Coordinates of C-alpha atoms in Angstrom, one line a residue:
X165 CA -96.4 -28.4 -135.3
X166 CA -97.8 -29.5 -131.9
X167 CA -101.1 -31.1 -133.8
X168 CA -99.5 -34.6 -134.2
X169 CA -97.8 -35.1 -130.9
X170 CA -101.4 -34.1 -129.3
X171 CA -102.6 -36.3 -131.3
X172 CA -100.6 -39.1 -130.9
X173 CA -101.2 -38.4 -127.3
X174 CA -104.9 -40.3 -127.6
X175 CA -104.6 -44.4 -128.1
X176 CA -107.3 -44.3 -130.6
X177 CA -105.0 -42.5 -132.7
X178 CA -101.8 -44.1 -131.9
X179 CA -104.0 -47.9 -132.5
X180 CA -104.9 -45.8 -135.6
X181 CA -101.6 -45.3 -136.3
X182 CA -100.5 -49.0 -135.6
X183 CA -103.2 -50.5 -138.2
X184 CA -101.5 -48.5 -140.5
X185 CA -98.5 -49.5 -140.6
X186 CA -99.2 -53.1 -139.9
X187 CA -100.7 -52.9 -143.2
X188 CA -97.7 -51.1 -144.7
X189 CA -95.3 -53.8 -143.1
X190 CA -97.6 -56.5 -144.9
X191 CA -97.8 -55.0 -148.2
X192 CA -93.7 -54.5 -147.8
X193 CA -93.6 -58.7 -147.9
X194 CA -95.6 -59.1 -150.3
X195 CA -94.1 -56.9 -152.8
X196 CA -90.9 -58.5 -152.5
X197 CA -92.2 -61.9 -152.4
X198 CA -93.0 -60.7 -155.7
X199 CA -89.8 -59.5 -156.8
X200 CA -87.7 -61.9 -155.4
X201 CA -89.6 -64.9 -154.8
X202 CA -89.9 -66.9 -151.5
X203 CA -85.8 -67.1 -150.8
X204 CA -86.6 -64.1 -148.4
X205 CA -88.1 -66.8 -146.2
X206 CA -85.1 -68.9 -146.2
X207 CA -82.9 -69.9 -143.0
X208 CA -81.1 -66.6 -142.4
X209 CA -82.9 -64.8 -145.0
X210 CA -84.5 -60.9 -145.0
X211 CA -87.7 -62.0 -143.0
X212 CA -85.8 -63.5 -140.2
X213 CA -83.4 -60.9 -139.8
X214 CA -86.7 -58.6 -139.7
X215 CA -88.1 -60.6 -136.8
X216 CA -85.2 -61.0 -135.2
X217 CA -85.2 -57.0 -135.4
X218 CA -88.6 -56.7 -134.4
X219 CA -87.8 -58.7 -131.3
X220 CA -84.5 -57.1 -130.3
X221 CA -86.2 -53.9 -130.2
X222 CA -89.5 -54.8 -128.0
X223 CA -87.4 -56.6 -125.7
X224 CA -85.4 -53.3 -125.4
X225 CA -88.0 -51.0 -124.8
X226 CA -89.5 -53.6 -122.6
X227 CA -86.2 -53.7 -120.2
X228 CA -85.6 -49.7 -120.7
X229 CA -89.5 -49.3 -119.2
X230 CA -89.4 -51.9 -116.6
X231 CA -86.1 -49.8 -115.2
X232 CA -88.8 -47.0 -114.8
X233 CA -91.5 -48.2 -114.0
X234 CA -92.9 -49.4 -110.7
X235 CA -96.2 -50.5 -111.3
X236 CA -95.9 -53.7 -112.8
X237 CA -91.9 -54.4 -113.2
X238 CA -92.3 -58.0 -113.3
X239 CA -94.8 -58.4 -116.1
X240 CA -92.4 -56.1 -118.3
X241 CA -89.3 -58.3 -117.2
X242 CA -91.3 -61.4 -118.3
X243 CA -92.2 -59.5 -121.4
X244 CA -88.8 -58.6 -122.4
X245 CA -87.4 -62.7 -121.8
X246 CA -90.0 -63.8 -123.9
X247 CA -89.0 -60.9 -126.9
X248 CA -85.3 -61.8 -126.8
X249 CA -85.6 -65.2 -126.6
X250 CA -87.8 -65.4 -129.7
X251 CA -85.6 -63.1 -131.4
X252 CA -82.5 -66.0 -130.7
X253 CA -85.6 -68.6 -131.9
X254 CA -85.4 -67.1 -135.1
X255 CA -81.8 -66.8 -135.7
X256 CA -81.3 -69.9 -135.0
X257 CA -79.4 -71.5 -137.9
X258 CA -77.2 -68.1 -137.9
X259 CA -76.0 -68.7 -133.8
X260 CA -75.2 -73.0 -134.8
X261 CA -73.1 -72.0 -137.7
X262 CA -71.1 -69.2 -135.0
X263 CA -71.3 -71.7 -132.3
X264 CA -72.9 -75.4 -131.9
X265 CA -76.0 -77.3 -133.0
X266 CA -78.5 -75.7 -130.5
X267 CA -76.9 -73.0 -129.4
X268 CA -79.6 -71.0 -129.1
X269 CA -81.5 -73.5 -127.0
X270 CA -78.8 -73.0 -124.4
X271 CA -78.6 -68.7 -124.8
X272 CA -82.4 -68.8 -124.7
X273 CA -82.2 -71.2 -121.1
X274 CA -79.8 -68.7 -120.1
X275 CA -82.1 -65.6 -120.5
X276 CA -84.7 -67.6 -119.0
X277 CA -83.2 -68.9 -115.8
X278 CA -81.8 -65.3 -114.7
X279 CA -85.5 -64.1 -115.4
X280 CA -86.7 -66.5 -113.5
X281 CA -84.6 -65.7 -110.6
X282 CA -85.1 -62.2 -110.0
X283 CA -88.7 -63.2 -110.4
X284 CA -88.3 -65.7 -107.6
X285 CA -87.2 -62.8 -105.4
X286 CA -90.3 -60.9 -106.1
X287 CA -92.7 -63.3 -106.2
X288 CA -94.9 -62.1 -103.6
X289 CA -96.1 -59.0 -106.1
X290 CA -95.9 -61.3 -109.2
X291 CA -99.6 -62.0 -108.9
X292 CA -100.6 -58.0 -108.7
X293 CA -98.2 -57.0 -111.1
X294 CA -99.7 -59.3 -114.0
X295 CA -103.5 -58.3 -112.6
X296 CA -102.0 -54.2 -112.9
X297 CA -100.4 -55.1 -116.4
X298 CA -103.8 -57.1 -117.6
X299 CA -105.7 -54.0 -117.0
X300 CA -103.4 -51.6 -119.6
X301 CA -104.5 -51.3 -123.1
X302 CA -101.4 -52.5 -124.4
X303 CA -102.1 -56.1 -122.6
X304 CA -104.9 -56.5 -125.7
X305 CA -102.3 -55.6 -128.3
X306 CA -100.2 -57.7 -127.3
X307 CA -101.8 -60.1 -126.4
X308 CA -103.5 -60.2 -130.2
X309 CA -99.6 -59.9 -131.4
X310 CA -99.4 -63.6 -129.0
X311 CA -102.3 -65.0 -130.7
X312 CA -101.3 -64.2 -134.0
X313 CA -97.4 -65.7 -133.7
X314 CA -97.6 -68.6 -130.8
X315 CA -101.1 -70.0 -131.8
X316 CA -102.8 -68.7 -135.5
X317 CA -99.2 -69.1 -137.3
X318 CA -97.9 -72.8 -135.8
X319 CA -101.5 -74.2 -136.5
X320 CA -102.0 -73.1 -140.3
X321 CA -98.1 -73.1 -141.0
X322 CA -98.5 -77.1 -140.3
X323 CA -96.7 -78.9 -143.4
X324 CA -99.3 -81.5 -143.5
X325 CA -102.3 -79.0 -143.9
X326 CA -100.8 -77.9 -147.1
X327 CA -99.8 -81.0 -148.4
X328 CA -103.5 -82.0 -147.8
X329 CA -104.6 -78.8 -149.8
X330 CA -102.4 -78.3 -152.2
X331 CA -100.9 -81.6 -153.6
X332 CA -97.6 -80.2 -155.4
X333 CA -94.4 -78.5 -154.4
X334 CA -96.0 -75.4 -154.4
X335 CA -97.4 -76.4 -151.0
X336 CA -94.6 -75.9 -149.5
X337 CA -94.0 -72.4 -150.6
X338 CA -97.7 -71.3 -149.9
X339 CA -97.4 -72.8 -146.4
X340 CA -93.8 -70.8 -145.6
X341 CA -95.8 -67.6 -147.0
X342 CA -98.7 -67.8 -144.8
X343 CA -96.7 -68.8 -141.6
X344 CA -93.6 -66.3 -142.3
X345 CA -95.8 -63.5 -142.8
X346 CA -98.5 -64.2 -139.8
X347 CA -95.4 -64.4 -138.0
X348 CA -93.7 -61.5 -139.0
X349 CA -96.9 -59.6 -138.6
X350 CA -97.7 -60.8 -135.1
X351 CA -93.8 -60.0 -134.2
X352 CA -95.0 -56.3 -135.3
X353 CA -97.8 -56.3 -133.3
X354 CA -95.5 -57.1 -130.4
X355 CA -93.3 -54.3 -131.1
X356 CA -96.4 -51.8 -131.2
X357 CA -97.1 -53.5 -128.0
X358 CA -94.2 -52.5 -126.1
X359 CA -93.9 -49.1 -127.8
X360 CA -97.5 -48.9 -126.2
X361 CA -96.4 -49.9 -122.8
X362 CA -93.7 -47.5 -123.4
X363 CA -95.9 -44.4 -123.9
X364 CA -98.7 -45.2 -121.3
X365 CA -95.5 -45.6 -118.7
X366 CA -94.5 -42.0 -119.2
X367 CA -97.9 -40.7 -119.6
X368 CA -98.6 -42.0 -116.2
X369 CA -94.9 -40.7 -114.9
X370 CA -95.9 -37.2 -115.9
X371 CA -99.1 -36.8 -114.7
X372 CA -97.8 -38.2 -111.0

């Protein structure tokens, strides 16, 4: 009973693990972009509400491990900011219709402003903390997680590329695919990310 916990001990098989079900998480989407089409990447449809999810729960585990954890407590609060205030991002048709046009604009300054401010009042280890953080293994998955949501989705999921390539409505659809699923995937690797932080905080906790 003890073999998978010692296994899952090792990051090889934990980024093992991760590949996995990435690939799971992609093969979920496309099934039910089979079976119900691309209304699951409408406004306020099942993808969003999945990276909204995603989000939610890194930023979580980011805040519960910066609580603990005092090597690098301001690269995890920044960490955590960015996770929930992409998670409002995506909602946010849902949080106009509850609120105002752009109310998430306003939640999101919010979040940003009080992170801001308790790093002000620590920015003296700011510098160190990132340099410690940089030096985990969990920096390169999520920092792959970043490339794959902030840079490779905005740049292919350009309208104009696919009208350029494909010349009929369908353009449209095959451009919401690729970007809503790059997106969703990177969102993923963000979560494995801060799981990732997450372990290698503790393992470090119980060996000191």
């Amino acid at each position: 009973m003890r073999t998978i916990p010692n296994l899952l001990s090792r990051l090889p098989a934990r980024l093992a693990l991760y590949v996995f079900l990435e690939a799971v998480g992609l093969q979920v989407i496309v099934v039910n972009v089979k079976n119900a089409g691309p209304a699951i990447f409408d406004e306020n449809g099942l993808i969003e509400w999945i990276q909204f999810g995603l989000m939610i729960a890194a930023g979580s585990v980011f805040l519960w491990t910066w609580r603990q954890n005092s090597d690098y407590p301001s690269a995890l609060l920044m960490c955590g900011t960015f996770s929930f205030v992409a998670a409002l991002r995506e909602l946010d048709h849902f949080s106009e219709i509850l609120l105002f046009e752009d109310a998430y604009k306003y939640v999101s300054a919010l979040f940003i402003v009080l992170a801001l401010y308790r790093l002000g009042r620590e920015r003296r280890r700011l510098q160190k903390d990132i340099e410690r953080f940089m030096k985990q293994p969990a920096f390169l998955i999520l920092g792959f997680g970043l490339f794959l949501t902030v840079l490779l989705a905005q740049i292919l999921g350009q309208a104009e590329l696919w009208q350029a390539l494909i010349q009929t409505s369908s353009g449209r659809s095959a451009k919401r695919f690729l970007e809503e699923t790059l997106e969703t995937g990177g969102y993923l690797i963000l979560f494995f990310g801060s799981i990732e932080v997450f372990i290698q905080s503790t393992q470090k906790g119980n060996r000191s």
